Coordinates of N, CA, C and O in Angstrom, one line a residue:
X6 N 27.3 -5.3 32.5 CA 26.4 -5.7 31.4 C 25.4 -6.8 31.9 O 24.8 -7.4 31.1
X7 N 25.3 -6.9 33.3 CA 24.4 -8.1 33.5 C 22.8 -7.7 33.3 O 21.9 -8.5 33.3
X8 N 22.5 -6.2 33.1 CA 21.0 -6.1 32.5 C 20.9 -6.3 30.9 O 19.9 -6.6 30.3
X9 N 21.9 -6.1 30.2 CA 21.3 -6.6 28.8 C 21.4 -7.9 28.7 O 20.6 -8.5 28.0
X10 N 22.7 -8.9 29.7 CA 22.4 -10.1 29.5 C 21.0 -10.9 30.1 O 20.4 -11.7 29.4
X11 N 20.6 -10.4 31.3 CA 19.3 -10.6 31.9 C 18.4 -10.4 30.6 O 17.6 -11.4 30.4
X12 N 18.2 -9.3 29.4 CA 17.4 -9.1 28.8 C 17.4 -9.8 27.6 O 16.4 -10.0 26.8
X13 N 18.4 -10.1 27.5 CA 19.0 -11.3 26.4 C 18.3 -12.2 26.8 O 17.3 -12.6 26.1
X14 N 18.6 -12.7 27.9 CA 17.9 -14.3 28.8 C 16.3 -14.3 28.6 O 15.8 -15.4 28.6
X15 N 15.5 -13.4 28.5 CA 14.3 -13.3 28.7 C 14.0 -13.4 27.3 O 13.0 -14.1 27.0
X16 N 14.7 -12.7 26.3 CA 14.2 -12.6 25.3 C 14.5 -13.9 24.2 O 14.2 -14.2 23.1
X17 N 15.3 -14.6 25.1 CA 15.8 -15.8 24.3 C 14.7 -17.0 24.5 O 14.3 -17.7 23.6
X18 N 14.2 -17.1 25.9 CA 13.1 -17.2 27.0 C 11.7 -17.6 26.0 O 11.1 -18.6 25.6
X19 N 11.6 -16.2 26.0 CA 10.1 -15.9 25.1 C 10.6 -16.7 23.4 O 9.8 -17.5 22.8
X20 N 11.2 -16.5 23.2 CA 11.5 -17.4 22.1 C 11.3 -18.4 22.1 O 10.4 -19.0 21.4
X21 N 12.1 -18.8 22.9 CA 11.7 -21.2 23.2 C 10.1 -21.0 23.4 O 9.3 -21.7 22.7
X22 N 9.8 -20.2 24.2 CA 8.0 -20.3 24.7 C 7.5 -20.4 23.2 O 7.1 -21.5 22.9
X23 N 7.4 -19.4 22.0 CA 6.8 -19.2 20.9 C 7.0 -20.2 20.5 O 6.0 -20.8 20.2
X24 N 8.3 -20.7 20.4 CA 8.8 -22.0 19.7 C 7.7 -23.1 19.7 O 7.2 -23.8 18.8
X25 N 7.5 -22.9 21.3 CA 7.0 -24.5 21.4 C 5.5 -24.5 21.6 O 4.9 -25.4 21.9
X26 N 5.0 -23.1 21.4 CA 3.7 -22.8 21.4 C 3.3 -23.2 19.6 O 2.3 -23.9 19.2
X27 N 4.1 -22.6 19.0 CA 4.1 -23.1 17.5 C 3.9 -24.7 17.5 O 2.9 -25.3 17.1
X28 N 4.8 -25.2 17.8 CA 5.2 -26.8 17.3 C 3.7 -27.3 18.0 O 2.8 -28.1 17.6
X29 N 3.9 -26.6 19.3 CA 2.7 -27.6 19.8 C 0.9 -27.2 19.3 O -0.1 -27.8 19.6
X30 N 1.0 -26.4 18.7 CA 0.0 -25.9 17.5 C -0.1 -26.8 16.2 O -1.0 -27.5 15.7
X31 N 1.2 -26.7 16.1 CA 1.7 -27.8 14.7 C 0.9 -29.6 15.2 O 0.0 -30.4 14.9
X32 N 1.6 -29.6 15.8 CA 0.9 -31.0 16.6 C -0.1 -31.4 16.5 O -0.5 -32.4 16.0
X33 N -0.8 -30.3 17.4 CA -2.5 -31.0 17.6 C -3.2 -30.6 15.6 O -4.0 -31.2 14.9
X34 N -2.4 -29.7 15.4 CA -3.5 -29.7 14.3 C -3.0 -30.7 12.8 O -3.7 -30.8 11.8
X35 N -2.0 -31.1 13.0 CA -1.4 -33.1 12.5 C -2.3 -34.0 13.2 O -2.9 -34.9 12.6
X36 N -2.5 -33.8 14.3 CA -3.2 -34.9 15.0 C -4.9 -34.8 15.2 O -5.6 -35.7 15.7
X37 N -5.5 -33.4 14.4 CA -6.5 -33.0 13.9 C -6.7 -33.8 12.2 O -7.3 -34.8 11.8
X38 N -6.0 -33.0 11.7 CA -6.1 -34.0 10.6 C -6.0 -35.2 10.3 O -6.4 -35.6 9.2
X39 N -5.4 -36.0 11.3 CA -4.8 -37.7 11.0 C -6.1 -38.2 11.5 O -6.4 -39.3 11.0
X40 N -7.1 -37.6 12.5 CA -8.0 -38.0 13.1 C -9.0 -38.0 11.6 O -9.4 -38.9 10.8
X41 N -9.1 -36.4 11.9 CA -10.2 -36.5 10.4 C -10.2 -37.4 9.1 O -11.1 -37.7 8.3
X42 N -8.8 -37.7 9.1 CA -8.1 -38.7 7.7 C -9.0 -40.2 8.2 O -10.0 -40.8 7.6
X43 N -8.6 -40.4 9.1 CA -9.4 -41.5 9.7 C -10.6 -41.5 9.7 O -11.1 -42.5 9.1
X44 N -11.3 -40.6 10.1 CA -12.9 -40.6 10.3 C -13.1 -41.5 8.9 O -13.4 -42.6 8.7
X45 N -12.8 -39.9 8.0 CA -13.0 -40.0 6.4 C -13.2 -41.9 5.9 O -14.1 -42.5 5.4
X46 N -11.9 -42.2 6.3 CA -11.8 -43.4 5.6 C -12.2 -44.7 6.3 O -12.1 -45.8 5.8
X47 N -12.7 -44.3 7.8 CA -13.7 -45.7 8.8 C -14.6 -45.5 7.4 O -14.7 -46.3 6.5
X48 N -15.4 -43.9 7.5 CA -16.8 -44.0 6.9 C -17.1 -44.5 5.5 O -18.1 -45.0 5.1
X49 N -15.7 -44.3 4.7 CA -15.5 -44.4 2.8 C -15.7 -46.1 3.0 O -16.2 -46.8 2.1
X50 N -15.1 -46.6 4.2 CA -15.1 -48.1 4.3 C -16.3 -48.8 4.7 O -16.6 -49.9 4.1
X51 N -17.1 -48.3 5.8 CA -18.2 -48.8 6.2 C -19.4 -48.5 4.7 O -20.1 -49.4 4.4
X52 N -19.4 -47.1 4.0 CA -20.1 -47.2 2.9 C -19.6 -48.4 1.9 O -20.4 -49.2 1.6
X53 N -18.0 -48.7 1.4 CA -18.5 -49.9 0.7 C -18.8 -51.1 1.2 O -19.0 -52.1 0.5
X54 N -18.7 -51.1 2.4 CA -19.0 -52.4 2.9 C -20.4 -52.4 2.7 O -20.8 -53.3 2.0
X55 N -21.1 -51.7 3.2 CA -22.8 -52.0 3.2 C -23.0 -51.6 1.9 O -24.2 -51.4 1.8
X56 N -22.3 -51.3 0.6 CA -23.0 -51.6 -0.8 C -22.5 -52.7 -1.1 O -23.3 -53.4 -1.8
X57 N -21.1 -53.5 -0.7 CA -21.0 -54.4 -1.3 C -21.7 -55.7 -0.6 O -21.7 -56.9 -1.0
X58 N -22.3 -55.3 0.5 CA -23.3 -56.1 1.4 C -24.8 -56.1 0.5 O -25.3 -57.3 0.5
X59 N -25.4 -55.3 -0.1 CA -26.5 -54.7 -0.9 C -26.5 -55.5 -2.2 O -27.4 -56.2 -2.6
X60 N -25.2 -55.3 -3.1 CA -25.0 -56.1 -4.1 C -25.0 -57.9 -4.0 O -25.7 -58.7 -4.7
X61 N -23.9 -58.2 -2.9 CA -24.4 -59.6 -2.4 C -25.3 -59.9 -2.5 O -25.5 -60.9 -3.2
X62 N -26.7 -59.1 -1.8 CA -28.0 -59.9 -1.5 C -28.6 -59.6 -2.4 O -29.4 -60.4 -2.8
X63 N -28.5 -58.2 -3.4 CA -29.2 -58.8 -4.4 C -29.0 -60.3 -5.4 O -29.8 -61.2 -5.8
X64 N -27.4 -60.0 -5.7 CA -26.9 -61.1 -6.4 C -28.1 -62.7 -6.3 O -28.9 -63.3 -7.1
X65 N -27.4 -63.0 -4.5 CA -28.2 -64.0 -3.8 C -29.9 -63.9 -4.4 O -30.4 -64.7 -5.1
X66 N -30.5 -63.0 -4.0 CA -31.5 -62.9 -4.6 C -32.4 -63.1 -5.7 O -33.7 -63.3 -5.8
X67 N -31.3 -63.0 -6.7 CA -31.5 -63.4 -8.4 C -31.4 -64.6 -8.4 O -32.3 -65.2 -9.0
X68 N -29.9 -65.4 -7.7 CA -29.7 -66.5 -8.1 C -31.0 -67.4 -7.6 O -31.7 -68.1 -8.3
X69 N -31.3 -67.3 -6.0 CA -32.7 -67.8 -5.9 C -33.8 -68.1 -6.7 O -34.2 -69.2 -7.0
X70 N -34.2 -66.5 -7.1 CA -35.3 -66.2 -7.9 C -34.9 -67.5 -9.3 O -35.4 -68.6 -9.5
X71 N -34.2 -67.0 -9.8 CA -33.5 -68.0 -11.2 C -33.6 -69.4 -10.4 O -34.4 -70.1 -11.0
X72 N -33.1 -69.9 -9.5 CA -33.1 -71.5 -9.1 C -34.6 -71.8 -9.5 O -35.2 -72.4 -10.4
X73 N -35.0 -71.1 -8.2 CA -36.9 -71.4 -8.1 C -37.4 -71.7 -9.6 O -37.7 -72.8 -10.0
X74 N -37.3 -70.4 -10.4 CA -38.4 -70.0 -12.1 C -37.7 -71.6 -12.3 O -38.6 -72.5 -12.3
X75 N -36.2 -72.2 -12.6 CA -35.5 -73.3 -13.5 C -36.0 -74.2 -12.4 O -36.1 -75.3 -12.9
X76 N -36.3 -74.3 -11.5 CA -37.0 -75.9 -10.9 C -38.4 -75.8 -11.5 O -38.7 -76.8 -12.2
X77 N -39.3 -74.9 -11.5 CA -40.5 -74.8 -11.5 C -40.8 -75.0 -13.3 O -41.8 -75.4 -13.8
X78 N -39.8 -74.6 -14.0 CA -40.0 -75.1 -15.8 C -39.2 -76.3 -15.5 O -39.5 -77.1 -16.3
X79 N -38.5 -76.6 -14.9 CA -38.0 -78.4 -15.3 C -39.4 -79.2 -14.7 O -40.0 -80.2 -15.2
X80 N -39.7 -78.5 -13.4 CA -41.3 -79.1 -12.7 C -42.0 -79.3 -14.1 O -42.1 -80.5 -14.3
X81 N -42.4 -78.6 -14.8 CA -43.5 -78.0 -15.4 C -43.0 -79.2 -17.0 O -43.8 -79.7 -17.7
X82 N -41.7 -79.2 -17.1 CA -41.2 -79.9 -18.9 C -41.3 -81.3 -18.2 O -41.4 -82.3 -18.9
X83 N -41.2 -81.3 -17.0 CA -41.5 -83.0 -16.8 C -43.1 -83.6 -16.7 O -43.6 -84.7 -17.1
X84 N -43.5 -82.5 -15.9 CA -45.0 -82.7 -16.2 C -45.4 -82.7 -17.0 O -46.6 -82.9 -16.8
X85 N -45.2 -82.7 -17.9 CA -45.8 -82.5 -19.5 C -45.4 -84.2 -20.2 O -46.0 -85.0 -20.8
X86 N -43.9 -84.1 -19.8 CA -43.5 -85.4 -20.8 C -43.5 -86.4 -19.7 O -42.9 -87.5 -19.8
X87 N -44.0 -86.2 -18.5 CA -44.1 -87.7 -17.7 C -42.7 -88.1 -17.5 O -42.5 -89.3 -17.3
X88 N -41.6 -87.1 -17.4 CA -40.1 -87.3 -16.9 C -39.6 -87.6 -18.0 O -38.4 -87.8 -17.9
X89 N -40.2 -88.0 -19.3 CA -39.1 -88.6 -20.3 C -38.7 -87.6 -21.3 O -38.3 -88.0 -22.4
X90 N -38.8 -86.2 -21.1 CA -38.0 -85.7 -21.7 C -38.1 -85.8 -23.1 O -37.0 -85.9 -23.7
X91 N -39.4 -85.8 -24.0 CA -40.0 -86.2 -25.3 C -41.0 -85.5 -25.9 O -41.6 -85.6 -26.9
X92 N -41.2 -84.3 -24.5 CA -42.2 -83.4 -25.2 C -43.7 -83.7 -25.2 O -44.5 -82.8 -25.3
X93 N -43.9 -85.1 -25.2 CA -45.2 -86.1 -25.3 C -45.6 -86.3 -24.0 O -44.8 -86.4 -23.1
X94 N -46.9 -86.5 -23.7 CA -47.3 -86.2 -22.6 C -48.1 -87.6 -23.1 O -48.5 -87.5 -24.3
X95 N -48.3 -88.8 -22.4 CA -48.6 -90.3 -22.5 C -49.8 -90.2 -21.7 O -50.4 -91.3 -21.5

């Protein structure tokens, strides 16, 4: 019987081979998607960072704009009342 066991042996053989042709299929294409999972979520992260970088400076921007306009009418209510705050201009 040592030719059917020989054919046994080969066919057991080709089995492990499939086996690990599978798994190692399975593998790369886990380590395809963990990759792509990744890309996905560097890029989902670099997008909100640079809107919440966008929002910042507008924010900053406003607050500016608003400081300047409220110095330039306190400028403008003191100039009128000569700093005393009376509306009367002396």
């Amino acid at each position: 019987m040592g030719f059917l066991d020989d054919m046994k042996d080969k066919a057991s053989d080709m089995l492990d081979s499939a086996k690990d042709a599978v798994s190692g299929a399975a593998d790369a294409t886990g380590d395809a998607v963990d990759n792509a999972a990744d890309t996905a979520g560097n890029a989902w992260d670099a997008t909100k960072d640079a809107a919440g970088d966008t929002v910042d400076n507008a924010q900053a921007d406003v607050q500016g704009d608003w400081s300047d306009a409220n110095d330039a009418a306190t400028d403008a209510w003191n100039d009128a009342t000569d700093g005393e705050g009376d509306g009367l201009t002396h």
